PDB file of C-alpha atoms in Angstrom:
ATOM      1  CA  UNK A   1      87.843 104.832 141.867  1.00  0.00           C
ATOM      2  CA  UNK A   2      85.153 107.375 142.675  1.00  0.00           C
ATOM      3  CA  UNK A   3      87.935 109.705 144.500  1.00  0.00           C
ATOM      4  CA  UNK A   4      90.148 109.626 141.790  1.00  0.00           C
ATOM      5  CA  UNK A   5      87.269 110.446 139.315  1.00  0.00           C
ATOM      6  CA  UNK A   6      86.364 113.474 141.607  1.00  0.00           C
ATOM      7  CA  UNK A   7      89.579 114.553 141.825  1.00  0.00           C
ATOM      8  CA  UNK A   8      90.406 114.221 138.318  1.00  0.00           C
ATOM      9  CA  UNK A   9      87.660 115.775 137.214  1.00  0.00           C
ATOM     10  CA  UNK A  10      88.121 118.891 139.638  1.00  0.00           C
ATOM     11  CA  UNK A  11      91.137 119.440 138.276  1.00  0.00           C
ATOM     12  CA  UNK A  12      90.258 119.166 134.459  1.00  0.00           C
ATOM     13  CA  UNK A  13      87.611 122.062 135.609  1.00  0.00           C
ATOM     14  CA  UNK A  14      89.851 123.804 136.590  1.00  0.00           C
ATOM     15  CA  UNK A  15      91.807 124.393 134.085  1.00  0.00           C
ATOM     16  CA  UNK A  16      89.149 124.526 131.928  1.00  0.00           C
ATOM     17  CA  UNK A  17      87.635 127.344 133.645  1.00  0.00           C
ATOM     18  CA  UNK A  18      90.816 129.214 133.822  1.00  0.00           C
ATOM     19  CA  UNK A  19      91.499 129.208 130.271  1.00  0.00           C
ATOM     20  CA  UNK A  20      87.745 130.222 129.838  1.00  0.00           C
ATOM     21  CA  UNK A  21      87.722 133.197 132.426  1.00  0.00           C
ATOM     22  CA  UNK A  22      91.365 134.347 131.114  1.00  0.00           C
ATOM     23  CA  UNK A  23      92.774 132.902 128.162  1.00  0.00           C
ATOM     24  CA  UNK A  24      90.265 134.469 125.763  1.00  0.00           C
ATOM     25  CA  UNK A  25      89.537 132.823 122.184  1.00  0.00           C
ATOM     26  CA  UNK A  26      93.477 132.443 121.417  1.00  0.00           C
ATOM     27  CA  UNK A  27      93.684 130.567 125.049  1.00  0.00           C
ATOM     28  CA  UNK A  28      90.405 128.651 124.471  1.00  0.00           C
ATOM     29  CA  UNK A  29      91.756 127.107 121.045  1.00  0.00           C
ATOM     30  CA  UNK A  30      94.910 125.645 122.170  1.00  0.00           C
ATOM     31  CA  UNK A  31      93.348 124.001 124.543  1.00  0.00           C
ATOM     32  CA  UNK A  32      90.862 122.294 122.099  1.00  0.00           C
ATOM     33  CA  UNK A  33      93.577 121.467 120.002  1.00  0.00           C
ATOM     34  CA  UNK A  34      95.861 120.099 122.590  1.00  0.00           C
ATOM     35  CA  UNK A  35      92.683 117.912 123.869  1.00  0.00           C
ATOM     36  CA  UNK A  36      91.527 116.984 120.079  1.00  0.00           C
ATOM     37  CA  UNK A  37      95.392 115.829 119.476  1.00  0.00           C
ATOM     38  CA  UNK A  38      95.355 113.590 122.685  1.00  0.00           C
ATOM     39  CA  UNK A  39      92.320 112.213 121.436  1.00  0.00           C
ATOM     40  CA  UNK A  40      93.161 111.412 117.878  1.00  0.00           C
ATOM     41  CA  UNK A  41      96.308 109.818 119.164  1.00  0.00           C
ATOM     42  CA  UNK A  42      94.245 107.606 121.562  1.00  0.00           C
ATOM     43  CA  UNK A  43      92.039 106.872 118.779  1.00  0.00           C
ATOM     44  CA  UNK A  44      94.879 105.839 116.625  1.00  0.00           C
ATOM     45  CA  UNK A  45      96.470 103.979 119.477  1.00  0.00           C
ATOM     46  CA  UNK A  46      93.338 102.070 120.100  1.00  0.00           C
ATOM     47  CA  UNK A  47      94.293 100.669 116.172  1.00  0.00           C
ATOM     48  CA  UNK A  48      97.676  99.753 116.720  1.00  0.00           C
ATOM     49  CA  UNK A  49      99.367 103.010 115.562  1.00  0.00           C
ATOM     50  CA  UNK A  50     102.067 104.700 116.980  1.00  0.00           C
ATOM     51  CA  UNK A  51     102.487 108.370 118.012  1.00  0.00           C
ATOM     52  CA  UNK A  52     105.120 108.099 114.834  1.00  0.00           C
ATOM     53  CA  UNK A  53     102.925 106.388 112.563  1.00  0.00           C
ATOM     54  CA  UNK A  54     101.751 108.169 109.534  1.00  0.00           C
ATOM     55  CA  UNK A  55      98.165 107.743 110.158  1.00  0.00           C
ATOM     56  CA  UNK A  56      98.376 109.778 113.484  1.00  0.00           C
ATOM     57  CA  UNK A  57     100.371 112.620 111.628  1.00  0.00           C
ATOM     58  CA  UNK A  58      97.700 112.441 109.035  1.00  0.00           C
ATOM     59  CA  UNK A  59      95.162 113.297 112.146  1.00  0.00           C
ATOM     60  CA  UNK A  60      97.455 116.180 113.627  1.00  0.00           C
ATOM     61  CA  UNK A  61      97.414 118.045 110.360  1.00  0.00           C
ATOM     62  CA  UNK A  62      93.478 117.638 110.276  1.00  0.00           C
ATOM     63  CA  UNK A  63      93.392 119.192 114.043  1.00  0.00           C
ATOM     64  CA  UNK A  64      96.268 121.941 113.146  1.00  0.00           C
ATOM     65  CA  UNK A  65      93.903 122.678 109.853  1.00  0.00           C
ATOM     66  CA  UNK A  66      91.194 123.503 112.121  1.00  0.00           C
ATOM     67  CA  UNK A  67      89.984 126.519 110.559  1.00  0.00           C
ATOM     68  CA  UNK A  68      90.341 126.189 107.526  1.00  0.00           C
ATOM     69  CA  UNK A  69      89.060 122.397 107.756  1.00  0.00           C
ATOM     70  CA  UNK A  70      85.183 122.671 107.564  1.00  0.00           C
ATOM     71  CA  UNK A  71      84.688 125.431 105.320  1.00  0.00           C
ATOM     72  CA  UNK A  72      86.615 123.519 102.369  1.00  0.00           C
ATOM     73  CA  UNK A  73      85.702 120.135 103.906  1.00  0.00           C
ATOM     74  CA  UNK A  74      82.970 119.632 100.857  1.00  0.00           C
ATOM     75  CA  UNK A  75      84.871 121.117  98.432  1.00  0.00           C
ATOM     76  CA  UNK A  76      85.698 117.874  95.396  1.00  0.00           C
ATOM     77  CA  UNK A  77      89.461 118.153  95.339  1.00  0.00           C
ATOM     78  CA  UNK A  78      89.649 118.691  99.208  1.00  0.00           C
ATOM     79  CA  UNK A  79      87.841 115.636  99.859  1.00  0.00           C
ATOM     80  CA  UNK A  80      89.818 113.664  97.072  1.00  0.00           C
ATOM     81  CA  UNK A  81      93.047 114.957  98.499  1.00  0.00           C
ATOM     82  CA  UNK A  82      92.431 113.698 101.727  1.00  0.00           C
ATOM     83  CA  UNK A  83      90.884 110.222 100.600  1.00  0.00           C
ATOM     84  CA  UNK A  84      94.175 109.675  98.237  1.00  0.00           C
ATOM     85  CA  UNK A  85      96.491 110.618 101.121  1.00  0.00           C
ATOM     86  CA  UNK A  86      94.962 107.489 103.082  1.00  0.00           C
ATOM     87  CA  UNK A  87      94.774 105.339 100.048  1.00  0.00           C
ATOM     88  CA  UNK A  88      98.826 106.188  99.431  1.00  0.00           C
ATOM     89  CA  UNK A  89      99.976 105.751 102.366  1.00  0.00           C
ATOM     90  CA  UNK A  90      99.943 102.184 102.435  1.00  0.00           C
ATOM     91  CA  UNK A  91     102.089 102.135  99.212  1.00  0.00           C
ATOM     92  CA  UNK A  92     104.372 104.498 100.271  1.00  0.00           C
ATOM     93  CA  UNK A  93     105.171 102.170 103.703  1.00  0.00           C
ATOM     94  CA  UNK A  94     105.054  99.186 101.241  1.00  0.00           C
ATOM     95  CA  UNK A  95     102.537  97.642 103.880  1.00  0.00           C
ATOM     96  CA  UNK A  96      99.258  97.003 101.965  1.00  0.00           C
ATOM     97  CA  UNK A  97      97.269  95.337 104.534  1.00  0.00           C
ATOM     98  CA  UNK A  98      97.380  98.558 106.654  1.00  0.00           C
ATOM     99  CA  UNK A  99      95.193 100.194 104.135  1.00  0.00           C
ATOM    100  CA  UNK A 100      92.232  99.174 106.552  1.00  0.00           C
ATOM    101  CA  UNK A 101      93.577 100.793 109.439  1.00  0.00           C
ATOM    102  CA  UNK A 102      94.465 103.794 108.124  1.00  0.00           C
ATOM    103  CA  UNK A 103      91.063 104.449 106.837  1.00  0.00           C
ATOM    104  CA  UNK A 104      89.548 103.441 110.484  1.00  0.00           C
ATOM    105  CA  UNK A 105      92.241 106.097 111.887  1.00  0.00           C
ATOM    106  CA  UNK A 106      91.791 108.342 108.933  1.00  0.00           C
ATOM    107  CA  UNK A 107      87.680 108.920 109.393  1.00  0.00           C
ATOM    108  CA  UNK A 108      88.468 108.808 113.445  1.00  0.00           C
ATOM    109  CA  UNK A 109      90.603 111.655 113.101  1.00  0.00           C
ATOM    110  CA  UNK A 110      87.977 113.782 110.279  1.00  0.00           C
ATOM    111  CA  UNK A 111      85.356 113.188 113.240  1.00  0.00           C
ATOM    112  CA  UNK A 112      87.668 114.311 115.824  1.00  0.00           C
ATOM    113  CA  UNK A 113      88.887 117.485 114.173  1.00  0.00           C
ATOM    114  CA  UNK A 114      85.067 118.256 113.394  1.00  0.00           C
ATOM    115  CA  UNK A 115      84.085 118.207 116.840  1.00  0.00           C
ATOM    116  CA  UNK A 116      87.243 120.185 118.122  1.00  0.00           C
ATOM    117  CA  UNK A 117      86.612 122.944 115.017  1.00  0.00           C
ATOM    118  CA  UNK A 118      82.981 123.435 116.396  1.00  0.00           C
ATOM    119  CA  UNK A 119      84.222 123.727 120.113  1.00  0.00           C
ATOM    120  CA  UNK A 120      86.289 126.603 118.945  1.00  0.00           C
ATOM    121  CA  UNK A 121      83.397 128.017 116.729  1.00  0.00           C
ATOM    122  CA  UNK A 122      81.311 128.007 119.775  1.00  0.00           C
ATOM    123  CA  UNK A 123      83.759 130.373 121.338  1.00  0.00           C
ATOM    124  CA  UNK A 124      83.929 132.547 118.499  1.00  0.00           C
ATOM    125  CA  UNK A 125      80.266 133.056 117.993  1.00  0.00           C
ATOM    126  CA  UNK A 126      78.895 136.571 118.870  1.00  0.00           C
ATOM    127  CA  UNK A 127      78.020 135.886 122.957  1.00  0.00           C
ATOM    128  CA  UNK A 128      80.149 132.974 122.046  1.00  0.00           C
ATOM    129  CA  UNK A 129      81.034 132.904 125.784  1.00  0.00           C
ATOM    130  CA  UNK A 130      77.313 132.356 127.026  1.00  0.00           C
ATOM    131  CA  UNK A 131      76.966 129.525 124.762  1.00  0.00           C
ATOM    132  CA  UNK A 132      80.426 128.058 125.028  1.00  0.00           C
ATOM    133  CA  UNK A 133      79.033 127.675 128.965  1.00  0.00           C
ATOM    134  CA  UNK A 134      75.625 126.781 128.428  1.00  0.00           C
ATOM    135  CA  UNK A 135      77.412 123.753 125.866  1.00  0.00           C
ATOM    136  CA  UNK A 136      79.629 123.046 128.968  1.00  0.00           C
ATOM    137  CA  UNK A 137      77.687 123.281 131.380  1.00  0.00           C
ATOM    138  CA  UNK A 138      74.991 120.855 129.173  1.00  0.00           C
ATOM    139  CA  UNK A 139      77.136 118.135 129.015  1.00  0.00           C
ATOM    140  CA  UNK A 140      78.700 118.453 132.749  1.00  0.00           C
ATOM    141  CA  UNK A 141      75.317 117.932 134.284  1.00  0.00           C
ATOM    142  CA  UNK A 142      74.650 115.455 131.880  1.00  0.00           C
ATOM    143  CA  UNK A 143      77.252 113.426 133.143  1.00  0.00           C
ATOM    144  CA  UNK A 144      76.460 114.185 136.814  1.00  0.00           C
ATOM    145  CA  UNK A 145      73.146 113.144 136.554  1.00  0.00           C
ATOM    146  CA  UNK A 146      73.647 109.759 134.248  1.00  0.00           C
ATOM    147  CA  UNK A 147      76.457 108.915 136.187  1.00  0.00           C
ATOM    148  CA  UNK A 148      74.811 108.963 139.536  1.00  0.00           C
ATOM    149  CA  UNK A 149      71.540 107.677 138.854  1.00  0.00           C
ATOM    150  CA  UNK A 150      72.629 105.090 136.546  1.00  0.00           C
ATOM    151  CA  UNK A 151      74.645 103.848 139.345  1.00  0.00           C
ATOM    152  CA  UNK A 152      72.293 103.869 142.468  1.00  0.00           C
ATOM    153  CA  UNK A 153      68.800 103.436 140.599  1.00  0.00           C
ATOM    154  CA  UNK A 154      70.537 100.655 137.501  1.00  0.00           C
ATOM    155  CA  UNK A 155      66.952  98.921 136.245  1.00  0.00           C
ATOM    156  CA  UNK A 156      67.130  98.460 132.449  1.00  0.00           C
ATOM    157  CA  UNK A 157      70.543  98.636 130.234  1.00  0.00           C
ATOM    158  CA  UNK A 158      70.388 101.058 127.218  1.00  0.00           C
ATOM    159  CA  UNK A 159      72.330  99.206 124.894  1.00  0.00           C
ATOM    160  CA  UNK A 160      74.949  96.298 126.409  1.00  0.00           C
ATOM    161  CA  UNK A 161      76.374  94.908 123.638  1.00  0.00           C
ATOM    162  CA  UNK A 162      78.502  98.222 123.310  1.00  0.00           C
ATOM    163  CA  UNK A 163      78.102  99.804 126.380  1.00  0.00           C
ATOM    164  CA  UNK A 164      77.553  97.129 129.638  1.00  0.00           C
ATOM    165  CA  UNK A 165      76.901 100.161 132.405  1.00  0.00           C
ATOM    166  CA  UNK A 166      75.391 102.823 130.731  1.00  0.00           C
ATOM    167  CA  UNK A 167      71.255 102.227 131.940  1.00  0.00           C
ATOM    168  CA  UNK A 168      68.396 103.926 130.784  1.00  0.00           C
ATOM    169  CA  UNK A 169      67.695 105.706 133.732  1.00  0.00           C
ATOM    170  CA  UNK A 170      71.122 106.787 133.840  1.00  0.00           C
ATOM    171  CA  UNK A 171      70.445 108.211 130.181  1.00  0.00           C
ATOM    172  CA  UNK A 172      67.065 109.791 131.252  1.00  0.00           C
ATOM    173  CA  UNK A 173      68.445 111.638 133.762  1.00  0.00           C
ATOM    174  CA  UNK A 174      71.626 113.040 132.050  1.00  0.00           C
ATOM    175  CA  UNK A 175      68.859 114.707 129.741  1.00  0.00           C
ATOM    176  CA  UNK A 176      67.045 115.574 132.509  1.00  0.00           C
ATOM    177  CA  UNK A 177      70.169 117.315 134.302  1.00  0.00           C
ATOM    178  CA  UNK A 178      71.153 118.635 130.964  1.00  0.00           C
ATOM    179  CA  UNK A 179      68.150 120.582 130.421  1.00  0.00           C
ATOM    180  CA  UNK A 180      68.046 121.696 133.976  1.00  0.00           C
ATOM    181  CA  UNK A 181      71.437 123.008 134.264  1.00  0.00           C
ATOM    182  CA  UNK A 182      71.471 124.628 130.779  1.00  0.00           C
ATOM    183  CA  UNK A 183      68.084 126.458 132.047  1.00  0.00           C
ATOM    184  CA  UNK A 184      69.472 127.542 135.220  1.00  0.00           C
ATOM    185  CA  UNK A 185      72.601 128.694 133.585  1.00  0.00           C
ATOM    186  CA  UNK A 186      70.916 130.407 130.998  1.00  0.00           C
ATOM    187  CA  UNK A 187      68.468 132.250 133.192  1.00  0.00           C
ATOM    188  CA  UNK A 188      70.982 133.574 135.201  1.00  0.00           C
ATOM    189  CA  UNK A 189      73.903 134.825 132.364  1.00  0.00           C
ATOM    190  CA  UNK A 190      71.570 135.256 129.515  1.00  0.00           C
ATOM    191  CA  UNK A 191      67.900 136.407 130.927  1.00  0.00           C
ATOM    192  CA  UNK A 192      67.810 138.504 127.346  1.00  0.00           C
ATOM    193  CA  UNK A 193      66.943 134.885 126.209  1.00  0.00           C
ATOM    194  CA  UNK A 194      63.688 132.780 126.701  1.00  0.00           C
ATOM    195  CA  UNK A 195      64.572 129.613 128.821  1.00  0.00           C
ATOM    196  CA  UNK A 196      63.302 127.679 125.889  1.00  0.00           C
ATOM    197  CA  UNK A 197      66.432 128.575 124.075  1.00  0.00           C
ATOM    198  CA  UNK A 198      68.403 126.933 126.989  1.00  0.00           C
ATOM    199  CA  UNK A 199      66.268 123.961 127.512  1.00  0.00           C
ATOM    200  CA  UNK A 200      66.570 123.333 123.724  1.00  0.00           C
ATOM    201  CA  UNK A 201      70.117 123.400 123.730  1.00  0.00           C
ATOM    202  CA  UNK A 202      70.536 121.281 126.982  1.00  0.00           C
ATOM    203  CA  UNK A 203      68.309 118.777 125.391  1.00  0.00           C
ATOM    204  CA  UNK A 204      70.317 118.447 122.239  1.00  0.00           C
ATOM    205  CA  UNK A 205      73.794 118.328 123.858  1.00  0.00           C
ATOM    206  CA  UNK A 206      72.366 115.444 125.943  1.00  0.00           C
ATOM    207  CA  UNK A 207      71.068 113.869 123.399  1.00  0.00           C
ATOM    208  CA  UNK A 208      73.715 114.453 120.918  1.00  0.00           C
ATOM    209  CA  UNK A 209      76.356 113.590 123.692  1.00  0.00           C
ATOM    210  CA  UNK A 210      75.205 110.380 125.085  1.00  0.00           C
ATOM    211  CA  UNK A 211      75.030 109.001 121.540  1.00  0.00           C
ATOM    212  CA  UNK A 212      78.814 109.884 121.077  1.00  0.00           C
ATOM    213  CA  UNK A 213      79.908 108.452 124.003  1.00  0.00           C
ATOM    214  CA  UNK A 214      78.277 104.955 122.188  1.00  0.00           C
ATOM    215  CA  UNK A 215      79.908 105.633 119.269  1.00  0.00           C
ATOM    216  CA  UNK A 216      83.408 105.992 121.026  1.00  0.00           C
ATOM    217  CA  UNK A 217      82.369 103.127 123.408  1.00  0.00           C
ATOM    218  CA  UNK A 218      81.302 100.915 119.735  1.00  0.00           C
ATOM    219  CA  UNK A 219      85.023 101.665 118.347  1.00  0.00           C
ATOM    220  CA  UNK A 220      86.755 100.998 121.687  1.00  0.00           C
ATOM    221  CA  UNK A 221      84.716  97.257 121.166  1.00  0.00           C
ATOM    222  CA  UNK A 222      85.706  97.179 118.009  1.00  0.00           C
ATOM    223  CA  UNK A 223      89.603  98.012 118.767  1.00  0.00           C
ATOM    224  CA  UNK A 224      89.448  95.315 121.966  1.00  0.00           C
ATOM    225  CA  UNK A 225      89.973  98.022 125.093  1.00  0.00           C
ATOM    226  CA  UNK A 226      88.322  99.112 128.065  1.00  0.00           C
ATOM    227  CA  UNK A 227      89.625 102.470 128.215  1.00  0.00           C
ATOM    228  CA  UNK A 228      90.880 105.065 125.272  1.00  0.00           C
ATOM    229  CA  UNK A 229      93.978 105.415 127.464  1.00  0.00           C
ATOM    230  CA  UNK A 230      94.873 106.298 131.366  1.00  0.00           C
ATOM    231  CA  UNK A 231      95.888 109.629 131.142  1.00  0.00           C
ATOM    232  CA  UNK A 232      93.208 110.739 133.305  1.00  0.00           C
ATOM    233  CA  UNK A 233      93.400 108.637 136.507  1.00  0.00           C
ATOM    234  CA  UNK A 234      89.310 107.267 137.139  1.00  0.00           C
ATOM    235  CA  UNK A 235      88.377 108.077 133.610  1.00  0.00           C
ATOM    236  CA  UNK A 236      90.515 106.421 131.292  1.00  0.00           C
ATOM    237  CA  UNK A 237      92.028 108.793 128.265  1.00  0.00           C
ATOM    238  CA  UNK A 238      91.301 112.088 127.448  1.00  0.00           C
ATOM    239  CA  UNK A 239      88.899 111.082 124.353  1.00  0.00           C
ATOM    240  CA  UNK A 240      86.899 109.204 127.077  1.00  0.00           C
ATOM    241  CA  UNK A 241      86.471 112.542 128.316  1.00  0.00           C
ATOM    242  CA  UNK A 242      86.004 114.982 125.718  1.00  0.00           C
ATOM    243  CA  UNK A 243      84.275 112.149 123.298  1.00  0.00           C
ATOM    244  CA  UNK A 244      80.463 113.496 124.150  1.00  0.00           C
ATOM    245  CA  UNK A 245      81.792 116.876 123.911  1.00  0.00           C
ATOM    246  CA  UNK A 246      83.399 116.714 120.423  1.00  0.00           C
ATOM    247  CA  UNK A 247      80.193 114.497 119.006  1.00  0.00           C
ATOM    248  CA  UNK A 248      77.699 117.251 120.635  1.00  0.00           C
ATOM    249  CA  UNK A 249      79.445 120.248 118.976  1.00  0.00           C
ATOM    250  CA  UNK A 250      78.809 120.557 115.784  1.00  0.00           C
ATOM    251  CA  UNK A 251      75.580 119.943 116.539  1.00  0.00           C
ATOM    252  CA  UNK A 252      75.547 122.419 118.921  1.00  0.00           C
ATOM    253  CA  UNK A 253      76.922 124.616 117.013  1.00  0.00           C
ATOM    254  CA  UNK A 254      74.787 124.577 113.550  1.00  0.00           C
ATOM    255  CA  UNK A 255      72.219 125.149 116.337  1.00  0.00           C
ATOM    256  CA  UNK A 256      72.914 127.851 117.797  1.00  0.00           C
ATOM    257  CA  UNK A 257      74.070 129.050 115.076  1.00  0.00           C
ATOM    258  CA  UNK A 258      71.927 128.233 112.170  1.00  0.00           C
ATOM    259  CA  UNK A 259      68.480 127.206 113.860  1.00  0.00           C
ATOM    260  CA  UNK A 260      67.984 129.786 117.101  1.00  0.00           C
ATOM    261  CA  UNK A 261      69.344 132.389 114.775  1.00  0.00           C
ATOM    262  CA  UNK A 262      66.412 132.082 112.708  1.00  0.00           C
ATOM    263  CA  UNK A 263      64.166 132.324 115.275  1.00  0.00           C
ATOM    264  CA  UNK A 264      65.598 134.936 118.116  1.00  0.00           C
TER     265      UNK A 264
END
């Protein structure tokens, strides 16, 4: 299991780094949306829907929207629009008691297409490719670190009745590894910066992403499944992947964006 994750996970690197190093902002947001779209249709999945059912559709267009998606998010009519398209669609398939599922699917995939729109807005931030790496590499030595250490040191579980595995020293030292690796990073591509600004943001992508990966590992519970899905031998799905990454986003991003803005 460990050799497959490797491997996996070498390869998923990979790619991402190619698309990072040549495929520019336009290469950078298919990939996001490809990812996001795998996800939401795990998500949906993990319901009982089916690649055809309305309800994944419903989170396609959200992902395709991407752009325009958060900056009318708030606006009245958009939300209303969006809530009434859930609310109809049981009525329209003449199936009433779906009407639960489709909202579960429904707020899955506004979640999902939030995280995915802020992985993209990372990108397009000015130096948005020293803080699309910092973000990555953040959660990557996150991982590393909670994965390892959770496994050889255990002690303590963080919280078992959604997550059996995940330990707190495993979750101490994915912030630890996150702050590290963000520094390091950041003192090497961005020394214009004070390594504050990395620590901070290595801190709140660990933070940010461990809690996401509970909340995917609360609705995988809730659905009945161990993994999202198996298209990524040793790790499950793809949202068991990228579910951290799309939950530490738009955190990430308002940030970078909002926060250090203020103060650099």
């Amino acid at each position: 299991m460990l050799k497959q994750r490797v491997v996996t996970a070498v390869i998923a690197g990979l790619v991402v780094l190619l698309v990072l190093l040549f495929g520019g902002l336009t290469g950078w947001r298919c990939l996001v949306w490809i990812a996001t779209l795998a996800g939401v249709l795990e998500f949906c999945q993990m319901f009982g829907r089916r690649w055809y059912d309305p309800a994944v559709w419903f989170g396609a267009i959200a992902i395709s929207l991407a752009d325009w998606f958060p900056r009318q998010a708030f606006h009245p009519f958009v939300f209303f629009l969006a809530v009434a398209v859930v609310l109809t669609l049981p009525v329209i398939t003449r199936r009433p008691n779906d009407l639960r599922t489709y909202a579960v699917t429904a707020f899955g995939a506004f979640y999902l297409a939030a995280g995915g729109v802020s992985l993209i807005g990372l990108r397009a931030l000015p130096e948005g490719w020293l803080w699309i790496w910092t973000f990555l590499v953040a959660a990557w030595t996150c991982d590393t670190a909670a994965y390892f250490v959770g496994r050889f040191v255990q002690g303590p579980k963080l919280l078992p009745a959604i997550s059996p595995k995940k330990t707190v020293s495993g979750a101490l030292a994915g912030v630890a590894g996150a702050v590290v690796g963000a520094l390091v990073f950041g003192e090497i591509a961005g020394p214009q910066y004070d390594a504050w600004v990395f620590a901070a943001v290595g801190f709140l992508v660990a933070v940010t992403g461990q809690v996401g990966d509970l909340v995917e590992s609360a609705y995988k519970r809730a659905a009945g499944v161990k993994d999202s899905g198996r298209m990524l031998p040793g790790h499950g799905g793809v949202l068991d992947r990228i579910d951290s990454l799309l939950y530490a986003a738009p955190f990430a991003l308002w940030f970078i964006s909002g926060v250090l803005s203020g103060l650099i």
